[in-house]
Amino acid sequence: MTPAVSLLDWLLIAFTLAAAGYALVAAFAPRPRTPRTAARDGFEPVSVLKPLCGAEPHLYENLSTFCEQRHPRHEVLFGVASAADPAIAVVERLRADYPECDIGLVIDARVHGKNLKVSNLINLAERAKYDRIVIADSDIAVKPDYLERVTAPLADASVGVVTCLYHARSVGGFWTRIGAQFVDAWFAPSVRITHLGGSSRFGFGATLALTRDTLDRIGGLSALKDELADDFWLAELPRRLGRRTVLSEVEVATDVIEASFGPLWHRETRWLRTIRSLNPAGFAFLFITFTAPWLAIGAALALSLDGTVAGLVAGWAAAAGAFGRLVL
């Protein structure tokens, strides 16, 4: 006997089709391509600002990648709020291991607003020597050509900020792998699709490269001192002045270190709350971007509606979406 197909079944199949389409576009959409510029455009002097707080796992390994840049003239400024911060020992080790790198350490307890990371950055920016500035979180690892590639677009006066996507590396067991999946299978694809659709309303702490002129025009980092989503606003404020955000073709690596459910849940829900506050309309449709549950529902419908057109559609949608996820 052929199973009956209900309106609810068709609704679920429609969501499965949407999720499958999303997964396929995310997998096969063209990656960002930074416009080609003259080689010299990436070799203007650069100040790298690295706010630190504590000695997190792999801190030395991640920070060392910024000391191994091929860029001919750059400084790396590390900042902490306390002389007792264990990250200082890591910075001193970097100084010993990379004597050829211009490494600065700023210990400054001044607080400028509610956002302590921004307070750290304000204290660092006061010591920066150069007019090109790159801000990158402490858990980021990069390749040796990173600085020249992410700063080259700044030669175009219409560019306000250059930012980078990132892929995740799990540091630990099961829950860090789940967190890495959240980044690689949900976050990064959602940004690629947003960018493909023509939007650039984003900015990520993995990399924010800008000029001192742009920073001055938005009122300096002090303009962000009370903002929760400081990464977003550092790119948004220049956009409001007519300066573009460029999503670089460079992808960096970030560590996921939350080893248990509680810290991971806290991090991801905080991220989702931030999205809701910045883009309520987009947040309302996020449920489609979590493709795995919809593809599982599609597979279940294919089995329960076997022998029907609806079952065939559900099965093909689930298979196509699963293929897209495997490619990601």
Tab-separated table of N, CA and C in Angstrom, residues 191-289:
chain	number	residue	atom	x	y	z
A	191	VAL	N	29.106	32.553	5.982
A	191	VAL	CA	29.775	33.790	5.562
A	191	VAL	C	30.014	33.774	4.054
A	192	ARG	N	30.435	32.626	3.524
A	192	ARG	CA	30.685	32.547	2.077
A	192	ARG	C	29.410	32.838	1.288
A	193	ILE	N	28.287	32.300	1.756
A	193	ILE	CA	27.029	32.526	1.048
A	193	ILE	C	26.601	33.982	1.182
A	194	THR	N	26.781	34.552	2.360
A	194	THR	CA	26.475	35.972	2.552
A	194	THR	C	27.303	36.829	1.603
A	195	HIS	N	28.585	36.514	1.505
A	195	HIS	CA	29.482	37.268	0.619
A	195	HIS	C	29.104	37.063	-0.839
A	196	LEU	N	28.740	35.837	-1.199
A	196	LEU	CA	28.320	35.546	-2.570
A	196	LEU	C	27.084	36.358	-2.935
A	197	GLY	N	26.220	36.595	-1.940
A	197	GLY	CA	25.018	37.383	-2.178
A	197	GLY	C	25.266	38.877	-2.247
A	198	GLY	N	26.506	39.295	-2.091
A	198	GLY	CA	26.847	40.703	-2.243
A	198	GLY	C	26.971	41.478	-0.953
A	199	SER	N	26.792	40.815	0.182
A	199	SER	CA	26.885	41.518	1.463
A	199	SER	C	28.304	41.436	2.018
A	200	SER	N	28.715	42.500	2.677
A	200	SER	CA	30.009	42.486	3.371
A	200	SER	C	29.852	43.069	4.773
A	201	ARG	N	28.689	42.874	5.363
A	201	ARG	CA	28.443	43.401	6.711
A	201	ARG	C	28.966	42.401	7.739
A	202	PHE	N	30.283	42.313	7.798
A	202	PHE	CA	30.914	41.436	8.774
A	202	PHE	C	32.312	41.944	9.067
A	203	GLY	N	32.903	41.401	10.088
A	203	GLY	CA	34.279	41.687	10.474
A	203	GLY	C	34.642	40.696	11.558
A	204	PHE	N	35.762	40.016	11.408
A	204	PHE	CA	36.105	38.900	12.291
A	204	PHE	C	37.423	39.151	13.009
A	205	GLY	N	37.434	38.801	14.288
A	205	GLY	CA	38.622	39.010	15.105
A	205	GLY	C	39.822	38.209	14.650
A	206	ALA	N	39.605	37.231	13.764
A	206	ALA	CA	40.723	36.468	13.208
A	206	ALA	C	41.697	37.382	12.481
A	207	THR	N	41.176	38.400	11.820
A	207	THR	CA	42.001	39.424	11.158
A	207	THR	C	41.152	40.656	10.894
A	208	LEU	N	41.654	41.793	11.301
A	208	LEU	CA	41.080	43.083	10.933
A	208	LEU	C	42.249	43.993	10.574
A	209	ALA	N	42.432	44.224	9.280
A	209	ALA	CA	43.533	45.059	8.797
A	209	ALA	C	42.966	46.392	8.322
A	210	LEU	N	43.583	47.477	8.744
A	210	LEU	CA	43.119	48.806	8.363
A	210	LEU	C	44.268	49.800	8.477
A	211	THR	N	44.035	51.001	7.993
A	211	THR	CA	45.053	52.043	8.088
A	211	THR	C	44.774	52.935	9.294
A	212	ARG	N	45.790	53.640	9.709
A	212	ARG	CA	45.608	54.576	10.823
A	212	ARG	C	44.619	55.684	10.437
A	213	ASP	N	44.612	56.051	9.163
A	213	ASP	CA	43.668	57.072	8.713
A	213	ASP	C	42.230	56.607	8.923
A	214	THR	N	41.941	55.365	8.529
A	214	THR	CA	40.595	54.825	8.746
A	214	THR	C	40.262	54.789	10.226
A	215	LEU	N	41.220	54.340	11.027
A	215	LEU	CA	40.990	54.257	12.469
A	215	LEU	C	40.702	55.636	13.058
A	216	ASP	N	41.450	56.624	12.633
A	216	ASP	CA	41.231	57.985	13.138
A	216	ASP	C	39.864	58.519	12.728
A	217	ARG	N	39.446	58.196	11.513
A	217	ARG	CA	38.181	58.730	11.012
A	217	ARG	C	36.970	58.176	11.757
A	218	ILE	N	37.080	56.985	12.342
A	218	ILE	CA	35.948	56.445	13.102
A	218	ILE	C	36.024	56.818	14.578
A	219	GLY	N	37.031	57.603	14.942
A	219	GLY	CA	37.170	58.005	16.335
A	219	GLY	C	38.107	57.138	17.135
A	220	GLY	N	38.927	56.337	16.441
A	220	GLY	CA	39.873	55.462	17.123
A	220	GLY	C	39.189	54.267	17.754
A	221	LEU	N	39.981	53.432	18.380
A	221	LEU	CA	39.435	52.247	19.038
A	221	LEU	C	38.543	52.612	20.214
A	222	SER	N	38.653	53.824	20.702
A	222	SER	CA	37.780	54.270	21.793
A	222	SER	C	36.311	54.225	21.393
A	223	ALA	N	36.037	54.299	20.094
A	223	ALA	CA	34.650	54.214	19.628
A	223	ALA	C	34.037	52.847	19.911
A	224	LEU	N	34.884	51.852	20.208
A	224	LEU	CA	34.414	50.481	20.436
A	224	LEU	C	34.478	50.072	21.898
A	225	LYS	N	34.854	50.958	22.777
A	225	LYS	CA	35.204	50.579	24.146
A	225	LYS	C	34.057	49.966	24.935
A	226	ASP	N	32.810	50.248	24.542
A	226	ASP	CA	31.659	49.699	25.254
A	226	ASP	C	30.854	48.726	24.406
A	227	GLU	N	31.397	48.338	23.241
A	227	GLU	CA	30.680	47.446	22.332
A	227	GLU	C	31.037	45.989	22.604
A	228	LEU	N	30.013	45.128	22.616
A	228	LEU	CA	30.255	43.694	22.775
A	228	LEU	C	30.861	43.114	21.498
A	229	ALA	N	30.241	43.398	20.357
A	229	ALA	CA	30.702	42.855	19.074
A	229	ALA	C	31.720	43.814	18.461
A	230	ASP	N	32.852	43.987	19.132
A	230	ASP	CA	33.831	44.979	18.684
A	230	ASP	C	34.389	44.658	17.302
A	231	ASP	N	34.542	43.366	16.975
A	231	ASP	CA	35.069	42.985	15.661
A	231	ASP	C	34.143	43.487	14.553
A	232	PHE	N	32.854	43.255	14.736
A	232	PHE	CA	31.873	43.705	13.747
A	232	PHE	C	31.905	45.219	13.600
A	233	TRP	N	31.921	45.927	14.711
A	233	TRP	CA	31.823	47.385	14.651
A	233	TRP	C	33.094	48.031	14.110
A	234	LEU	N	34.235	47.382	14.279
A	234	LEU	CA	35.463	47.936	13.712
A	234	LEU	C	35.405	47.940	12.190
A	235	ALA	N	34.648	47.029	11.606
A	235	ALA	CA	34.440	47.035	10.154
A	235	ALA	C	33.217	47.860	9.761
A	236	GLU	N	32.199	47.865	10.615
A	236	GLU	CA	30.950	48.559	10.282
A	236	GLU	C	31.109	50.075	10.270
A	237	LEU	N	31.836	50.617	11.228
A	237	LEU	CA	31.977	52.077	11.285
A	237	LEU	C	32.654	52.647	10.033
A	238	PRO	N	33.735	52.030	9.520
A	238	PRO	CA	34.266	52.506	8.233
A	238	PRO	C	33.271	52.340	7.080
A	239	ARG	N	32.466	51.264	7.115
A	239	ARG	CA	31.461	51.090	6.054
A	239	ARG	C	30.490	52.267	6.043
A	240	ARG	N	30.146	52.747	7.214
A	240	ARG	CA	29.217	53.878	7.302
A	240	ARG	C	29.839	55.172	6.781
A	241	LEU	N	31.156	55.170	6.661
A	241	LEU	CA	31.851	56.316	6.066
A	241	LEU	C	32.097	56.110	4.572
A	242	GLY	N	31.598	54.994	4.032
A	242	GLY	CA	31.752	54.722	2.611
A	242	GLY	C	32.976	53.907	2.251
A	243	ARG	N	33.653	53.350	3.250
A	243	ARG	CA	34.846	52.536	2.975
A	243	ARG	C	34.493	51.052	3.025
A	244	ARG	N	34.947	50.334	2.017
A	244	ARG	CA	34.537	48.946	1.824
A	244	ARG	C	35.208	47.987	2.803
A	245	THR	N	34.505	46.880	3.062
A	245	THR	CA	35.108	45.742	3.751
A	245	THR	C	35.485	44.702	2.708
A	246	VAL	N	36.722	44.253	2.727
A	246	VAL	CA	37.205	43.224	1.802
A	246	VAL	C	37.351	41.915	2.565
A	247	LEU	N	36.703	40.863	2.059
A	247	LEU	CA	36.908	39.521	2.604
A	247	LEU	C	38.089	38.915	1.866
A	248	SER	N	39.195	38.753	2.556
A	248	SER	CA	40.423	38.267	1.930
A	248	SER	C	40.281	36.814	1.497
A	249	GLU	N	41.041	36.453	0.482
A	249	GLU	CA	41.116	35.051	0.085
A	249	GLU	C	41.923	34.234	1.090
A	250	VAL	N	42.643	34.900	1.969
A	250	VAL	CA	43.433	34.215	2.993
A	250	VAL	C	42.501	33.663	4.069
A	251	GLU	N	42.663	32.385	4.381
A	251	GLU	CA	41.955	31.785	5.508
A	251	GLU	C	42.976	31.393	6.560
A	252	VAL	N	42.717	31.780	7.783
A	252	VAL	CA	43.628	31.490	8.881
A	252	VAL	C	43.057	30.335	9.700
A	253	ALA	N	43.810	29.897	10.690
A	253	ALA	CA	43.374	28.787	11.544
A	253	ALA	C	43.108	29.299	12.949
A	254	THR	N	42.087	28.735	13.584
A	254	THR	CA	41.788	29.077	14.972
A	254	THR	C	41.632	27.798	15.782
A	255	ASP	N	41.960	27.869	17.057
A	255	ASP	CA	41.853	26.708	17.937
A	255	ASP	C	40.518	26.707	18.664
A	256	VAL	N	39.917	25.538	18.763
A	256	VAL	CA	38.742	25.339	19.615
A	256	VAL	C	39.223	24.578	20.840
A	257	ILE	N	39.126	25.198	22.008
A	257	ILE	CA	39.733	24.627	23.215
A	257	ILE	C	38.707	24.231	24.268
A	258	GLU	N	37.405	24.468	24.002
A	258	GLU	CA	36.375	24.135	24.996
A	258	GLU	C	36.230	22.619	25.087
A	259	ALA	N	36.707	22.034	26.171
A	259	ALA	CA	36.823	20.578	26.287
A	259	ALA	C	35.589	19.909	26.862
A	260	SER	N	34.583	20.672	27.270
A	260	SER	CA	33.362	20.084	27.822
A	260	SER	C	32.153	20.827	27.271
A	261	PHE	N	30.986	20.248	27.499
A	261	PHE	CA	29.766	20.805	26.915
A	261	PHE	C	29.471	22.220	27.408
A	262	GLY	N	29.629	22.457	28.708
A	262	GLY	CA	29.262	23.746	29.289
A	262	GLY	C	29.960	24.932	28.645
A	263	PRO	N	31.299	24.945	28.625
A	263	PRO	CA	31.991	26.076	27.991
A	263	PRO	C	31.677	26.218	26.501
A	264	LEU	N	31.518	25.080	25.809
A	264	LEU	CA	31.203	25.151	24.381
A	264	LEU	C	29.815	25.751	24.171
A	265	TRP	N	28.851	25.309	24.967
A	265	TRP	CA	27.491	25.840	24.884
A	265	TRP	C	27.491	27.344	25.148
A	266	HIS	N	28.242	27.758	26.147
A	266	HIS	CA	28.311	29.182	26.487
A	266	HIS	C	28.881	29.982	25.319
A	267	ARG	N	29.936	29.481	24.701
A	267	ARG	CA	30.559	30.211	23.599
A	267	ARG	C	29.630	30.326	22.401
A	268	GLU	N	29.012	29.194	22.019
A	268	GLU	CA	28.196	29.210	20.811
A	268	GLU	C	26.906	30.003	21.009
A	269	THR	N	26.281	29.895	22.180
A	269	THR	CA	25.055	30.661	22.407
A	269	THR	C	25.357	32.155	22.510
A	270	ARG	N	26.518	32.499	23.053
A	270	ARG	CA	26.903	33.909	23.085
A	270	ARG	C	27.069	34.434	21.668
A	271	TRP	N	27.674	33.620	20.799
A	271	TRP	CA	27.848	34.003	19.400
A	271	TRP	C	26.494	34.188	18.717
A	272	LEU	N	25.549	33.275	18.984
A	272	LEU	CA	24.228	33.379	18.372
A	272	LEU	C	23.466	34.599	18.889
A	273	ARG	N	23.613	34.900	20.165
A	273	ARG	CA	22.965	36.103	20.702
A	273	ARG	C	23.530	37.364	20.049
A	274	THR	N	24.824	37.340	19.771
A	274	THR	CA	25.438	38.485	19.099
A	274	THR	C	24.859	38.652	17.700
A	275	ILE	N	24.715	37.546	16.969
A	275	ILE	CA	24.118	37.602	15.629
A	275	ILE	C	22.700	38.156	15.705
A	276	ARG	N	21.933	37.683	16.686
A	276	ARG	CA	20.545	38.153	16.830
A	276	ARG	C	20.489	39.658	17.074
A	277	SER	N	21.424	40.169	17.868
A	277	SER	CA	21.414	41.601	18.170
A	277	SER	C	21.817	42.443	16.964
A	278	LEU	N	22.675	41.898	16.101
A	278	LEU	CA	23.168	42.659	14.953
A	278	LEU	C	22.294	42.502	13.719
A	279	ASN	N	21.676	41.331	13.568
A	279	ASN	CA	20.905	41.039	12.356
A	279	ASN	C	19.692	40.182	12.706
A	280	PRO	N	18.648	40.769	13.291
A	280	PRO	CA	17.478	39.984	13.713
A	280	PRO	C	16.804	39.244	12.562
A	281	ALA	N	16.714	39.881	11.392
A	281	ALA	CA	16.052	39.235	10.259
A	281	ALA	C	16.827	38.004	9.804
A	282	GLY	N	18.135	38.145	9.681
A	282	GLY	CA	18.953	36.995	9.299
A	282	GLY	C	18.917	35.894	10.333
A	283	PHE	N	18.880	36.277	11.599
A	283	PHE	CA	18.834	35.289	12.677
A	283	PHE	C	17.580	34.428	12.575
A	284	ALA	N	16.470	35.024	12.120
A	284	ALA	CA	15.203	34.292	12.040
A	284	ALA	C	15.276	33.117	11.069
A	285	PHE	N	16.193	33.184	10.099
A	285	PHE	CA	16.292	32.118	9.101
A	285	PHE	C	17.511	31.219	9.313
A	286	LEU	N	18.156	31.345	10.451
A	286	LEU	CA	19.340	30.522	10.707
A	286	LEU	C	19.024	29.034	10.755
A	287	PHE	N	17.770	28.706	11.090
A	287	PHE	CA	17.442	27.284	11.251
A	287	PHE	C	17.705	26.490	9.975
A	288	ILE	N	17.616	27.127	8.818
A	288	ILE	CA	17.883	26.416	7.566
A	288	ILE	C	19.369	26.119	7.414
A	289	THR	N	20.212	26.973	7.986
A	289	THR	CA	21.654	26.819	7.790
A	289	THR	C	22.241	25.690	8.629
